[in-house]
C-alpha angles and dihedrals in degrees: 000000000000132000127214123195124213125217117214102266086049092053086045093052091042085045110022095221125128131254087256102045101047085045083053101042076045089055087042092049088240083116145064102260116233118254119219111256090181131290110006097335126115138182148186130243099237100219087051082064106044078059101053095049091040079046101053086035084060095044085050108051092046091050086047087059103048083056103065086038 
């Protein structure tokens, strides 16, 4: 298995959150936390982050529907 790791404009482009945002859901623990990748530079698991996009497409789309109910 092989694991890929995301930098940040990739995660905001996958997301579309901003850098804030996903640094604040990260803070909250609603989002994937960075991993060190050495020095000052950070990365995301990609599959943390295929989750968290299949999960919020899930919460959605059941809130959507108790909408219309």
């Amino acid at each position: 298995m092989v694991t890929t790791i995301l930098r940040l404009p990739i995660v905001k482009n996958r997301t579309g959150l901003s850098r804030s945002t996903i640094y604040l859901r990260v803070s909250e623990g609603r989002f994937p936390s960075p991993i060190s990748l050495g020095g000052r530079a950070v990365g995301w698991v990609e599959s943390e982050i295929n989750d968290w996009v299949i999960k919020h497409i899930e919460e959605s789309r059941k809130q959507n529907k108790r909408g219309r109910a």
